[in-house]
mmCIF file of C-alpha atoms and ligand atoms in Angstrom:
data_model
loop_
_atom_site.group_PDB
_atom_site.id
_atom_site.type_symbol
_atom_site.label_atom_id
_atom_site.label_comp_id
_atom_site.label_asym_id
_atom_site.label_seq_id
_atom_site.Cartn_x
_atom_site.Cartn_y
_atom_site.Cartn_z
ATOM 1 C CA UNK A 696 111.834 66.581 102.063
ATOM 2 C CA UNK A 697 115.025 67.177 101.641
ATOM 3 C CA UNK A 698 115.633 65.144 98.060
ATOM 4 C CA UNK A 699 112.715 67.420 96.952
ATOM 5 C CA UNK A 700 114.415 70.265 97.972
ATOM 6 C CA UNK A 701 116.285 70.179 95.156
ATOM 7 C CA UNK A 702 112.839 69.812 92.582
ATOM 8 C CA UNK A 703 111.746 73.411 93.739
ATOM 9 C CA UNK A 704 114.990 75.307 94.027
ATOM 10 C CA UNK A 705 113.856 78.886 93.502
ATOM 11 C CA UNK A 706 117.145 79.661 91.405
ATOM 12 C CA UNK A 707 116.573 76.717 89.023
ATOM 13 C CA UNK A 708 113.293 77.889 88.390
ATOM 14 C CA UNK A 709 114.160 81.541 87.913
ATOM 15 C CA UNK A 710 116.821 80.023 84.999
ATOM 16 C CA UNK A 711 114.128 77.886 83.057
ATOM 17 C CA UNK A 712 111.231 80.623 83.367
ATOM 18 C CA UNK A 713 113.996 82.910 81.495
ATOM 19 C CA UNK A 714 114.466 79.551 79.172
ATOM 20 C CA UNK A 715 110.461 79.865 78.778
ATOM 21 C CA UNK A 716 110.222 83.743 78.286
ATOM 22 C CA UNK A 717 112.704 82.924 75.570
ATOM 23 C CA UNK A 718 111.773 80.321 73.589
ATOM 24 C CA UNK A 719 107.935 81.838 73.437
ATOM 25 C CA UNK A 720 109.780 85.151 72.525
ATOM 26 C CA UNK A 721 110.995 82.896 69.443
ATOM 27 C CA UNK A 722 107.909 82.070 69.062
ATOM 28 C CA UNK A 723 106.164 85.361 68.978
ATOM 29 C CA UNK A 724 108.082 86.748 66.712
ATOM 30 C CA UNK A 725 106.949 84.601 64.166
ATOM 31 C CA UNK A 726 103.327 85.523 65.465
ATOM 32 C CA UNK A 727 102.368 82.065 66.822
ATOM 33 C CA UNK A 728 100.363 81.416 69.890
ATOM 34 C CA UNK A 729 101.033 77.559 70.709
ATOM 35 C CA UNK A 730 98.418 75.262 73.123
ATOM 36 C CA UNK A 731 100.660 73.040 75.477
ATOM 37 C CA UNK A 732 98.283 69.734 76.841
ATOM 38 C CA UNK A 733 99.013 67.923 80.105
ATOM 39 C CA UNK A 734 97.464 64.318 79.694
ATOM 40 C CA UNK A 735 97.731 63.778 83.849
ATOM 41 C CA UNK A 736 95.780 64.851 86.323
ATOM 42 C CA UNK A 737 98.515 64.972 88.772
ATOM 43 C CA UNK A 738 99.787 67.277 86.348
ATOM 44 C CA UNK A 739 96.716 69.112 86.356
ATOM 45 C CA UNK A 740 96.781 69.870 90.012
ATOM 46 C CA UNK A 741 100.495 70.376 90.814
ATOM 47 C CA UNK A 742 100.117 73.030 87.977
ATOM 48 C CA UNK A 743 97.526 74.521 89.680
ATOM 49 C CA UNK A 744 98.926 74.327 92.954
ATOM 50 C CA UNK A 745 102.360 75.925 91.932
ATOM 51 C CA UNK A 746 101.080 78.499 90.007
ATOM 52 C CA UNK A 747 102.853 77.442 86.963
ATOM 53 C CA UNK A 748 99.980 79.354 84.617
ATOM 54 C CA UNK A 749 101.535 82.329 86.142
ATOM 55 C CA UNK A 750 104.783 82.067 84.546
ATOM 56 C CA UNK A 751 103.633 81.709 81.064
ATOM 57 C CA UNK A 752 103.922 84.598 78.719
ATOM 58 C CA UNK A 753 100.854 84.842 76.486
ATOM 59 C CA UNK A 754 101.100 83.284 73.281
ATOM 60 C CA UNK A 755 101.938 80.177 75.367
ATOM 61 C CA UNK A 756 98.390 78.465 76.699
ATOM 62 C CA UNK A 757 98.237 75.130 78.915
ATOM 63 C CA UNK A 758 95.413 72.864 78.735
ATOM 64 C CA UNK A 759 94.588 69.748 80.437
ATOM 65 C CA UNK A 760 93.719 66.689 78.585
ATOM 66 C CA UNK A 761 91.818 63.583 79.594
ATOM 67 C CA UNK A 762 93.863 62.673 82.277
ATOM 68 C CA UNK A 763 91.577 62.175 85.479
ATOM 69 C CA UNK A 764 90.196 58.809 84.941
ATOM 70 C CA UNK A 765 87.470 59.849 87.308
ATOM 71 C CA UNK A 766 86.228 62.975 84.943
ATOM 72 C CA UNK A 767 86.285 60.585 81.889
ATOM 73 C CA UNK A 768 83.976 58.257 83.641
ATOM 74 C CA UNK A 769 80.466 57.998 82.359
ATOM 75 C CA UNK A 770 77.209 58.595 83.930
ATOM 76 C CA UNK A 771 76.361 55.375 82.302
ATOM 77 C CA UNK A 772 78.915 53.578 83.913
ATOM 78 C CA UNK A 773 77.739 55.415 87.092
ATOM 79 C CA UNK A 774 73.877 54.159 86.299
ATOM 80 C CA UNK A 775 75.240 50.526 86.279
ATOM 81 C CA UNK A 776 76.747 50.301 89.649
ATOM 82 C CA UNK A 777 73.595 52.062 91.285
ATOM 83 C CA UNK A 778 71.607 49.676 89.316
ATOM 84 C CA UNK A 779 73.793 46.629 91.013
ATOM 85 C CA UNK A 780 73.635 48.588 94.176
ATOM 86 C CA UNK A 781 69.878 47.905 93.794
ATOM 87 C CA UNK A 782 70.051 44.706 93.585
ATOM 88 C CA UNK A 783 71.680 44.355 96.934
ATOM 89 C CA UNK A 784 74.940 43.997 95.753
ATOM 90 C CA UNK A 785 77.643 45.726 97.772
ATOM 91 C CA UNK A 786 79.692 48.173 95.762
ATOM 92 C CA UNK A 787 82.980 49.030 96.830
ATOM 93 C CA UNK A 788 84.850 51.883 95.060
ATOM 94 C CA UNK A 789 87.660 54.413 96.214
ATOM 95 C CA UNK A 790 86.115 57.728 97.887
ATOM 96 C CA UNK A 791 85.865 59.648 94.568
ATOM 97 C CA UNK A 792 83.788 58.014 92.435
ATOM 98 C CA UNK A 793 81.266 58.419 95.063
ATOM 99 C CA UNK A 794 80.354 62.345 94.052
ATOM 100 C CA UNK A 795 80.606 61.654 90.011
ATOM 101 C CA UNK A 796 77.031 62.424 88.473
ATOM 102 C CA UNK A 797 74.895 59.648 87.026
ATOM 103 C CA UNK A 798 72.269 60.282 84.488
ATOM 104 C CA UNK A 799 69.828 60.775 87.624
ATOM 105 C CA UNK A 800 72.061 60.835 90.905
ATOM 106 C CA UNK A 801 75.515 59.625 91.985
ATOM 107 C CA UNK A 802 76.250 56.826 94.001
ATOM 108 C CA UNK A 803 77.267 59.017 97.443
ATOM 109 C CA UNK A 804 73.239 59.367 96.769
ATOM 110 C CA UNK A 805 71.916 56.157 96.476
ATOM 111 C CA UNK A 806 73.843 55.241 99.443
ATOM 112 C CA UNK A 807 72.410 57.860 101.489
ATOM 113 C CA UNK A 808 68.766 56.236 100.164
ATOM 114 C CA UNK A 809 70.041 53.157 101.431
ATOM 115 C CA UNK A 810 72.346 51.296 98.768
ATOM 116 C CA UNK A 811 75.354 49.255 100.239
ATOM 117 C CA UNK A 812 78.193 51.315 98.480
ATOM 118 C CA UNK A 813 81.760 50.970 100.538
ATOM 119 C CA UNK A 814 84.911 53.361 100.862
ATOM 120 C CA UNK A 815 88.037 51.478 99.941
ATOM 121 C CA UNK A 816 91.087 52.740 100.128
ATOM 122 C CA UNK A 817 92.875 49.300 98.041
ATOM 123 C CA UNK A 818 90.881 46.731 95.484
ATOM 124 C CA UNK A 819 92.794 44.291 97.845
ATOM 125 C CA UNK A 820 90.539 45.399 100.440
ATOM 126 C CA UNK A 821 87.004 44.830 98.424
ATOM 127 C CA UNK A 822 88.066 41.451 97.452
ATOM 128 C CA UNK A 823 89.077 40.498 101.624
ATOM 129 C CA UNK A 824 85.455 41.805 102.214
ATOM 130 C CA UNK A 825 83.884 39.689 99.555
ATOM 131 C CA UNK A 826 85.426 36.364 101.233
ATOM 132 C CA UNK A 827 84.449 37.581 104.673
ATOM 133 C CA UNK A 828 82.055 34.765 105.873
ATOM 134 C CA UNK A 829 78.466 35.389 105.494
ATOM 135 C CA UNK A 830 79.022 38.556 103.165
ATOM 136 C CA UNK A 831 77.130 39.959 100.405
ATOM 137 C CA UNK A 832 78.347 39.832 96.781
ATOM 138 C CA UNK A 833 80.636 42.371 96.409
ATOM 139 C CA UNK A 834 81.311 44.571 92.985
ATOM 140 C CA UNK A 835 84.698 47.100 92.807
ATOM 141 C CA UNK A 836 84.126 49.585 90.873
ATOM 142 C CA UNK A 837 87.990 49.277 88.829
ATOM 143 C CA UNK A 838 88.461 52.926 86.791
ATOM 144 C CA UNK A 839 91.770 54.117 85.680
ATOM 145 C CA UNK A 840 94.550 54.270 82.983
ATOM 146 C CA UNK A 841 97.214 52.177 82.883
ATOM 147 C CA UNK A 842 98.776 52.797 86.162
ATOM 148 C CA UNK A 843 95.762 51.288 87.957
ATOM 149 C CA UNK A 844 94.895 48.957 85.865
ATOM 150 C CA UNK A 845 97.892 46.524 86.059
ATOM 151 C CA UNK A 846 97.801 45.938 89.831
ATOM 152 C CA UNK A 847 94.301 45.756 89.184
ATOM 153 C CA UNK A 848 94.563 43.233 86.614
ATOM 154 C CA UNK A 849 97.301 41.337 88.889
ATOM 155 C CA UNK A 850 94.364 41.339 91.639
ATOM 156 C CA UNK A 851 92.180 39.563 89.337
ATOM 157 C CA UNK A 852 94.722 36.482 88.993
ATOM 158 C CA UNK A 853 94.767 36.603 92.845
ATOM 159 C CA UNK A 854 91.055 36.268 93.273
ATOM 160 C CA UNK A 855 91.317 33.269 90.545
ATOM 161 C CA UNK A 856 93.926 31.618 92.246
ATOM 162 C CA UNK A 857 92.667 31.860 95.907
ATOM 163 C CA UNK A 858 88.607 31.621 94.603
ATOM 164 C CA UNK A 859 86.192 34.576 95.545
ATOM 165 C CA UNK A 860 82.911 33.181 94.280
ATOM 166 C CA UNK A 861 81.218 36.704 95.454
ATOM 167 C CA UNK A 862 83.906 39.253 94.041
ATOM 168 C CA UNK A 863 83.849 40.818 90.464
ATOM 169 C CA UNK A 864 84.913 44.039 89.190
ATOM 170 C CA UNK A 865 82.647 46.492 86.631
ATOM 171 C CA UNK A 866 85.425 47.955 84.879
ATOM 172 C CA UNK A 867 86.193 51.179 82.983
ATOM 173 C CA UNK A 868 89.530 50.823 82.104
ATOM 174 C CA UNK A 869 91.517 53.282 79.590
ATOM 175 C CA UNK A 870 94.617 53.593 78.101
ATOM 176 C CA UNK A 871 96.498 56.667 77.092
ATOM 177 C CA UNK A 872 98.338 56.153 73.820
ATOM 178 C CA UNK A 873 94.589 56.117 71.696
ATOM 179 C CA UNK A 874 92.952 58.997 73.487
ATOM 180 C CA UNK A 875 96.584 61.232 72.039
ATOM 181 C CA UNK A 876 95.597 59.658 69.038
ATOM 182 C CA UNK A 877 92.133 61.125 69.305
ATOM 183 C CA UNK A 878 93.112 64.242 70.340
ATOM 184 C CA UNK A 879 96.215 64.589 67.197
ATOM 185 C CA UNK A 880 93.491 63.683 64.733
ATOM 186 C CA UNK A 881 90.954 66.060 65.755
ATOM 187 C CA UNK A 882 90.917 69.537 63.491
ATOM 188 C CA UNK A 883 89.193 71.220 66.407
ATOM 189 C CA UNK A 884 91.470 70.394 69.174
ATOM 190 C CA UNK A 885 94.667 71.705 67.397
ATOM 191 C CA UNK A 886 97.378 70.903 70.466
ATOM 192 C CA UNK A 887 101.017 71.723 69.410
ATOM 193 C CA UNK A 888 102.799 69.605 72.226
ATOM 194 C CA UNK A 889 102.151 67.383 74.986
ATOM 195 C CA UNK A 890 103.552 67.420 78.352
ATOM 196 C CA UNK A 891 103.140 63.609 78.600
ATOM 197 C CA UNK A 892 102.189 61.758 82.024
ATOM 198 C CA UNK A 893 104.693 60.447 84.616
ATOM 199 C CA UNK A 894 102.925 57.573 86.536
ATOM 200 C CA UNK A 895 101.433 55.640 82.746
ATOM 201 C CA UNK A 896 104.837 56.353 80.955
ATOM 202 C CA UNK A 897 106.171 54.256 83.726
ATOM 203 C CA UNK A 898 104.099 51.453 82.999
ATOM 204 C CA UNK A 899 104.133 52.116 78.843
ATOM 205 C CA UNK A 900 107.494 53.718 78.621
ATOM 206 C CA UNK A 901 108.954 56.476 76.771
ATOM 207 C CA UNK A 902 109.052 54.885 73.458
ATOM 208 C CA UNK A 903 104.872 54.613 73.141
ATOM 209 C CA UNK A 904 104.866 58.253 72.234
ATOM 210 C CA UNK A 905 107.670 57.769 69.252
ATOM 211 C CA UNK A 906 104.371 57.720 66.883
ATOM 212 C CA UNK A 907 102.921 60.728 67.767
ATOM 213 C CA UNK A 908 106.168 62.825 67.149
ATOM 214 C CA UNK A 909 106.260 60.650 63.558
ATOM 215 C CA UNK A 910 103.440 60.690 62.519
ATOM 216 C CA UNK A 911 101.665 64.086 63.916
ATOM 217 C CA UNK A 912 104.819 66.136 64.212
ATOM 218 C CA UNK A 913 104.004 66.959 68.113
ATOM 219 C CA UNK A 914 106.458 67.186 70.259
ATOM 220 C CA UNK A 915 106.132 64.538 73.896
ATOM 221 C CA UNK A 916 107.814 65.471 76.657
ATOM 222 C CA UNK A 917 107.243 63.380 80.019
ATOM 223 C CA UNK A 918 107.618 65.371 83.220
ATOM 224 C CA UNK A 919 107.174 64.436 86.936
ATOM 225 C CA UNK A 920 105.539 66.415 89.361
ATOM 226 C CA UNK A 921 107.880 68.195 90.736
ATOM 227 C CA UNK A 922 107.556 72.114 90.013
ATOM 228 C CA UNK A 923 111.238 72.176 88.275
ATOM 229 C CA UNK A 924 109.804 69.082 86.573
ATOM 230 C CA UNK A 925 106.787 70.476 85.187
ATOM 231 C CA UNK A 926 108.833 73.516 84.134
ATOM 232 C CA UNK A 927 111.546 71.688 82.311
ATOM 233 C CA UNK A 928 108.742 69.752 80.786
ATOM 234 C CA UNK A 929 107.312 73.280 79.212
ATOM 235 C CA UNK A 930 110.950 74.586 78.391
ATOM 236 C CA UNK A 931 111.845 71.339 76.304
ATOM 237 C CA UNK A 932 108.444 71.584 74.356
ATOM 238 C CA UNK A 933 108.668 75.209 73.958
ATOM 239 C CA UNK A 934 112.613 74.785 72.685
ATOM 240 C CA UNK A 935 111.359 71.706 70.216
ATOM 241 C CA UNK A 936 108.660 73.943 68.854
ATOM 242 C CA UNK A 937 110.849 76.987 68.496
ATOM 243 C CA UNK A 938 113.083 75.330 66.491
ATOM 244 C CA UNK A 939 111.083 73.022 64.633
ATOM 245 C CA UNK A 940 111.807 70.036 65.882
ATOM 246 C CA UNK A 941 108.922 67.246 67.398
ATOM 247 C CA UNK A 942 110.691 64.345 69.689
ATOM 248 C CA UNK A 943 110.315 62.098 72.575
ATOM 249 C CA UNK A 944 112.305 63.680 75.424
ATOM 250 C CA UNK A 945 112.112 61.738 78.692
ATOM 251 C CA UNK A 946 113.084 64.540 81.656
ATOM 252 C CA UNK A 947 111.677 61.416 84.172
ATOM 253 C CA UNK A 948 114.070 59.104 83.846
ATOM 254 C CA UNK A 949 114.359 58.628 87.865
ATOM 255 C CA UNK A 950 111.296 56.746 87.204
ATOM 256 C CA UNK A 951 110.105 56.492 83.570
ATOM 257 C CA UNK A 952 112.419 53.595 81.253
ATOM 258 C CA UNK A 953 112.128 53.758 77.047
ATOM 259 C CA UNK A 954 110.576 50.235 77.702
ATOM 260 C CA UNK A 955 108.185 51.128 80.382
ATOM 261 C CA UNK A 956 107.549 48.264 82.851
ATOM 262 C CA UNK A 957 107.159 44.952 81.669
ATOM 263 C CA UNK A 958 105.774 43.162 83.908
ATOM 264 C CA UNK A 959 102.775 45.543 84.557
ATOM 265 C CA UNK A 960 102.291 45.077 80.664
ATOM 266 C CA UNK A 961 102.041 41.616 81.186
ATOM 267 C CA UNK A 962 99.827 41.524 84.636
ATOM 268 C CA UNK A 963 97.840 43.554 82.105
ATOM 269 C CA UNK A 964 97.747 41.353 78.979
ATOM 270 C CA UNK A 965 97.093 38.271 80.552
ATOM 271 C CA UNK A 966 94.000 39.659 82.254
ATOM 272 C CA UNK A 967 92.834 42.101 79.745
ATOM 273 C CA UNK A 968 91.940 42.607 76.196
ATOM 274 C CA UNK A 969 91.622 45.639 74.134
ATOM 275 C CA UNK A 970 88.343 47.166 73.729
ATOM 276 C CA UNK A 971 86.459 50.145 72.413
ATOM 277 C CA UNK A 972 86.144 52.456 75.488
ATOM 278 C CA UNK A 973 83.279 55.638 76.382
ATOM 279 C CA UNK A 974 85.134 59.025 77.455
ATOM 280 C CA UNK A 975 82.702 61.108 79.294
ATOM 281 C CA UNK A 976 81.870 64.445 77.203
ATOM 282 C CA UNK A 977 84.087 63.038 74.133
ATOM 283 C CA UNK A 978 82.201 59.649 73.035
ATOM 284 C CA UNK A 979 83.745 56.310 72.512
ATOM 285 C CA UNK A 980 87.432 56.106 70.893
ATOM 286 C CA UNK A 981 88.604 53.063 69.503
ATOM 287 C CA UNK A 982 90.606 50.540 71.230
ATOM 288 C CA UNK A 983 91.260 52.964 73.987
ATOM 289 C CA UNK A 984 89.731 50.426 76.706
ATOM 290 C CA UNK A 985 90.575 46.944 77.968
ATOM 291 C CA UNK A 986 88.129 44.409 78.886
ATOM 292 C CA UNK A 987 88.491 41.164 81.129
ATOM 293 C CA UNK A 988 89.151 38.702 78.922
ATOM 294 C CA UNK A 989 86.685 35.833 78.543
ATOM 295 C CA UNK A 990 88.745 33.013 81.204
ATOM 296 C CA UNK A 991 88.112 35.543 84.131
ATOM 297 C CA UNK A 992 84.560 36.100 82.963
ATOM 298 C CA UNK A 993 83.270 35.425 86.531
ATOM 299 C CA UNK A 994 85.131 38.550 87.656
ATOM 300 C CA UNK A 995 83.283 40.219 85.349
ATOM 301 C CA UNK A 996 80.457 42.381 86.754
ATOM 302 C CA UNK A 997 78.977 42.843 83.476
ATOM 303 C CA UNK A 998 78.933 39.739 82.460
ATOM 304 C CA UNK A 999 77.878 38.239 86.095
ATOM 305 C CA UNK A 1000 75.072 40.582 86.293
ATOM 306 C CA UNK A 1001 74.381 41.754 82.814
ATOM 307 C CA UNK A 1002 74.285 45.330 83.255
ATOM 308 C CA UNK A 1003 75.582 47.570 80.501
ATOM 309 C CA UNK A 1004 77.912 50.663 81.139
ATOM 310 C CA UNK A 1005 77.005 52.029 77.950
ATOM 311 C CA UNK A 1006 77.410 55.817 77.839
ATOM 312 C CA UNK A 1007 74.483 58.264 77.860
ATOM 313 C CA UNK A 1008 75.658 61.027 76.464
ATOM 314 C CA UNK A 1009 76.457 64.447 77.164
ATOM 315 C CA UNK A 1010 75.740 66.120 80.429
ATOM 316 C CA UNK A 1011 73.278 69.102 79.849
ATOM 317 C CA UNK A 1012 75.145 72.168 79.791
ATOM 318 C CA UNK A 1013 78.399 71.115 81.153
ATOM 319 C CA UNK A 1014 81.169 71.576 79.009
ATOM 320 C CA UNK A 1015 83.652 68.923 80.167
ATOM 321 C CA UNK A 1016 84.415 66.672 77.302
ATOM 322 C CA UNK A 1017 85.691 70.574 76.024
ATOM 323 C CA UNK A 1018 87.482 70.891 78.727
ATOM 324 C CA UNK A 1019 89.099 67.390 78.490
ATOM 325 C CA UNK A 1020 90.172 67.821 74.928
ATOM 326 C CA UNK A 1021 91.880 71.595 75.786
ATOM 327 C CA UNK A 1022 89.182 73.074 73.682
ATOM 328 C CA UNK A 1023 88.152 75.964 76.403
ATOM 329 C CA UNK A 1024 89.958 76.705 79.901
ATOM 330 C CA UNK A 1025 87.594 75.352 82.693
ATOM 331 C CA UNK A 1026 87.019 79.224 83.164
ATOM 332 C CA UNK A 1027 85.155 79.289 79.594
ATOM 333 C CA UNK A 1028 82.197 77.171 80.965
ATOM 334 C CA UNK A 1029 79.258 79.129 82.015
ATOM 335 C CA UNK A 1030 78.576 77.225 84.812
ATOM 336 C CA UNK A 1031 82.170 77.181 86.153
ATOM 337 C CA UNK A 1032 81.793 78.660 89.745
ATOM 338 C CA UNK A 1033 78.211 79.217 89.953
ATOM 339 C CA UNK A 1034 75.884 76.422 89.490
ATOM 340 C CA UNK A 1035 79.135 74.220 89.809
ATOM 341 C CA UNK A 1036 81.344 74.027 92.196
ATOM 342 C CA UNK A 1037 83.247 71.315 94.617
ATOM 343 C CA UNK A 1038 80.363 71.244 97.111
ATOM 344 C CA UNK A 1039 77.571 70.974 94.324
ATOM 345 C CA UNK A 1040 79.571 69.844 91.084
ATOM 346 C CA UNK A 1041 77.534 69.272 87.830
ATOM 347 C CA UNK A 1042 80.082 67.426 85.846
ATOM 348 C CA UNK A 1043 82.798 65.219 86.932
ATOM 349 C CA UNK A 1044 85.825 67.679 86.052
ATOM 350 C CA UNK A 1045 84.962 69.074 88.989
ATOM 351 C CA UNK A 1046 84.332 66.143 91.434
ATOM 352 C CA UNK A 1047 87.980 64.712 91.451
ATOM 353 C CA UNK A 1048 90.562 66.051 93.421
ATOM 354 C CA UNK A 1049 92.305 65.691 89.841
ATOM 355 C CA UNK A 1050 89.859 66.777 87.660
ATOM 356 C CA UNK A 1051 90.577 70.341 85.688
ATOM 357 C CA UNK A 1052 87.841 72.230 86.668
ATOM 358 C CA UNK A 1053 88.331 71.444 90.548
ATOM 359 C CA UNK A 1054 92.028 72.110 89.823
ATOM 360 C CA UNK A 1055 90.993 75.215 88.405
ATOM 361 C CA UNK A 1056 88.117 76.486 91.205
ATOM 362 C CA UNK A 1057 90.718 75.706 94.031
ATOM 363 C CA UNK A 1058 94.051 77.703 93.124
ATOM 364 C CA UNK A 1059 93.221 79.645 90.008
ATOM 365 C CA UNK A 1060 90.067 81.865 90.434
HETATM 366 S S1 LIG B 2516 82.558 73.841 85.444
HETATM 367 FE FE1 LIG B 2516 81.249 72.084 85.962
HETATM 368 S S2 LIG B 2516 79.682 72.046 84.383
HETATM 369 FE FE2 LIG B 2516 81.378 73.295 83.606
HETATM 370 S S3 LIG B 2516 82.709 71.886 82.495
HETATM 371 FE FE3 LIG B 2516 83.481 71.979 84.577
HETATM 372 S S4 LIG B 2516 82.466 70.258 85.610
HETATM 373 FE FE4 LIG B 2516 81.299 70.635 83.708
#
């Protein structure tokens, strides 16, 4: 704890909440309100968790982004494993996509109707229970941004290598830089600055977010997770906004490099392709996925098995692809609280230990 320690010294973060006050003071005066978007759902919850809202004056509003990989998951994508469940295929999938909503049910329900779905807590683990003798065909359920993907595309050379005739993964795989692209270019979303993630920038570096400074004029600031680091992270964009400015600033350099990592990028590349992706509640944005490129076809649960993970479209009434794009505050959906909530959520913001709305219920209610 004690190299923490010095990421939540109480002093610091009496000095940059005065750097805050003063910068949206700047701000005010010039009668803007400005809308601050976290892209991570670490992010999401450590701001929840440390009260960071609370510090905020006013005219200064933080939004989450679509930064849970879990909430951005469709119901489609949902449909397709229960379908393969179905078929007797084992499914094997990290505890939290369990709870996320189909069009119909989730998959924590089809199990308890009998499917074979499986609680891993590493992909490494799904593929050693796929060359178990005797065992079923098994399908891991790979979601995630960046981060994920590249041990999870590193996996797939391993089960090429070593063979694993009954392992395949249905993907929904997303990357970062296209969804802020999304976001910059949409008139209704309007974000001033973004307090960019820690754990992708490792993997894509500081330097990926050089265009949207360019070409949008919105200031990127990465941040860890820290509270002082989430605060410095709002203080920089706050200071570049007060005075005009829009750069890259990089307060993570413990762990995030200009150049990112390059040999995630590769794991990556050689196992993956880009593709058009389907954001639950916003649609499908361009070249914001990455598909298993055609030599590891026989990981490929979509191929194997045919299934589509096509999305289905909105959820009724739930107002998460709003929430994901910093549109309303989790708060602003009418079912926020009442007909959903952790134990019974409707949408998956608020399945995910990471997703906004759960963030939200939890710490700021
Ligand atoms: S409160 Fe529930 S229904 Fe409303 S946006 Fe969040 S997850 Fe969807």
């Amino acid at each position: 704890m004690k190299y923490l320690d010095g990421y939540r010294d109480p002093d610091a973060a009496r000095y940059i909440a005065k750097r805050i006050r003063d910068a949206a003071e700047r701000l005010a005066r010039v009668g803007r309100t400005v809308r601050l978007m976290e892209i991570c759902g670490t992010h999401t919850m450590a701001i929840a968790r440390h009260g960071i809202r609370d510090v905020l004056p006013e005219n200064v509003v933080l939004c989450s982004g679509p930064g849970c990989p879990v909430c951005v998951t469709d119901a489609g994508y949902v449909d397709a494993a229960i379908e393969l469940a179905g078929r007797g295929v084992t499914i094997a999938s990290f505890g939290d996509m369990l709870r996320v909503p189909g069009t119909e049910r989730s998959l924590s329900e089809a199990r308890a109707e009998g499917a074979r779905v499986v609680v891993c807590y590493s992909p490494a683990e799904a593929l050693a229970l796929a060359r178990r003798d005797g065992a079923a065909e098994v399908v891991f359920l790979a979601v995630g941004f960046e981060t994920t993907v590249a041990p999870l595309a590193a996996l797939l050379g391993t089960a090429r290598a070593g063979g694993a005739s009954r392992f395949s993964m249905l993907t929904a795989f997303k990357t970062v830089p296209p969804a802020l692209v999304a976001l910059a270019e949409d008139p209704e979303v309007a974000v001033d600055a973004f307090l960019c993630p820690a754990h992708v920038s490792a993997v894509i570096g500081a330097r990926a977010y050089a265009p949207f400074a360019e070409r949008y004029g919105i200031p990127c600031t990465i941040a860890g997770f820290e509270p002082l680091d989430i605060l410095l992270g709002i203080q920089d964009l706050l200071e570049q906004l007060a005075d005009g400015e829009a750069r890259v600033v990089n307060q993570y350099r413990r762990v995030v490099k200009d150049e990112g990592n390059a040999k995630a990028r590769r794991a990556i590349a050689e196992a993956l392709e880009p593709a058009d992706a389907v954001w639950r509640g916003i649609g499908v944005i361009p070249g914001s996925g990455l598909a298993i490129r055609e030599e590891l076809a026989a990981f490929d649960a979509a191929r194997v098995y045919g299934v589509t993970t096509a999305g289905r479209g909105p959820d009724p009434g739930c107002q998460c692809g709003d929430v994901l794009k910093g549109k309303i505050l989790p708060d602003g959906c009418a079912m926020f609280g009442g007909a959903c909530t952790p134990d019974h959520p409707v949408g998956p913001c608020m399945v995910s230990g990471e997703g906004s709305c759960a963030a939200y219920y939890k710490y700021s209610r």
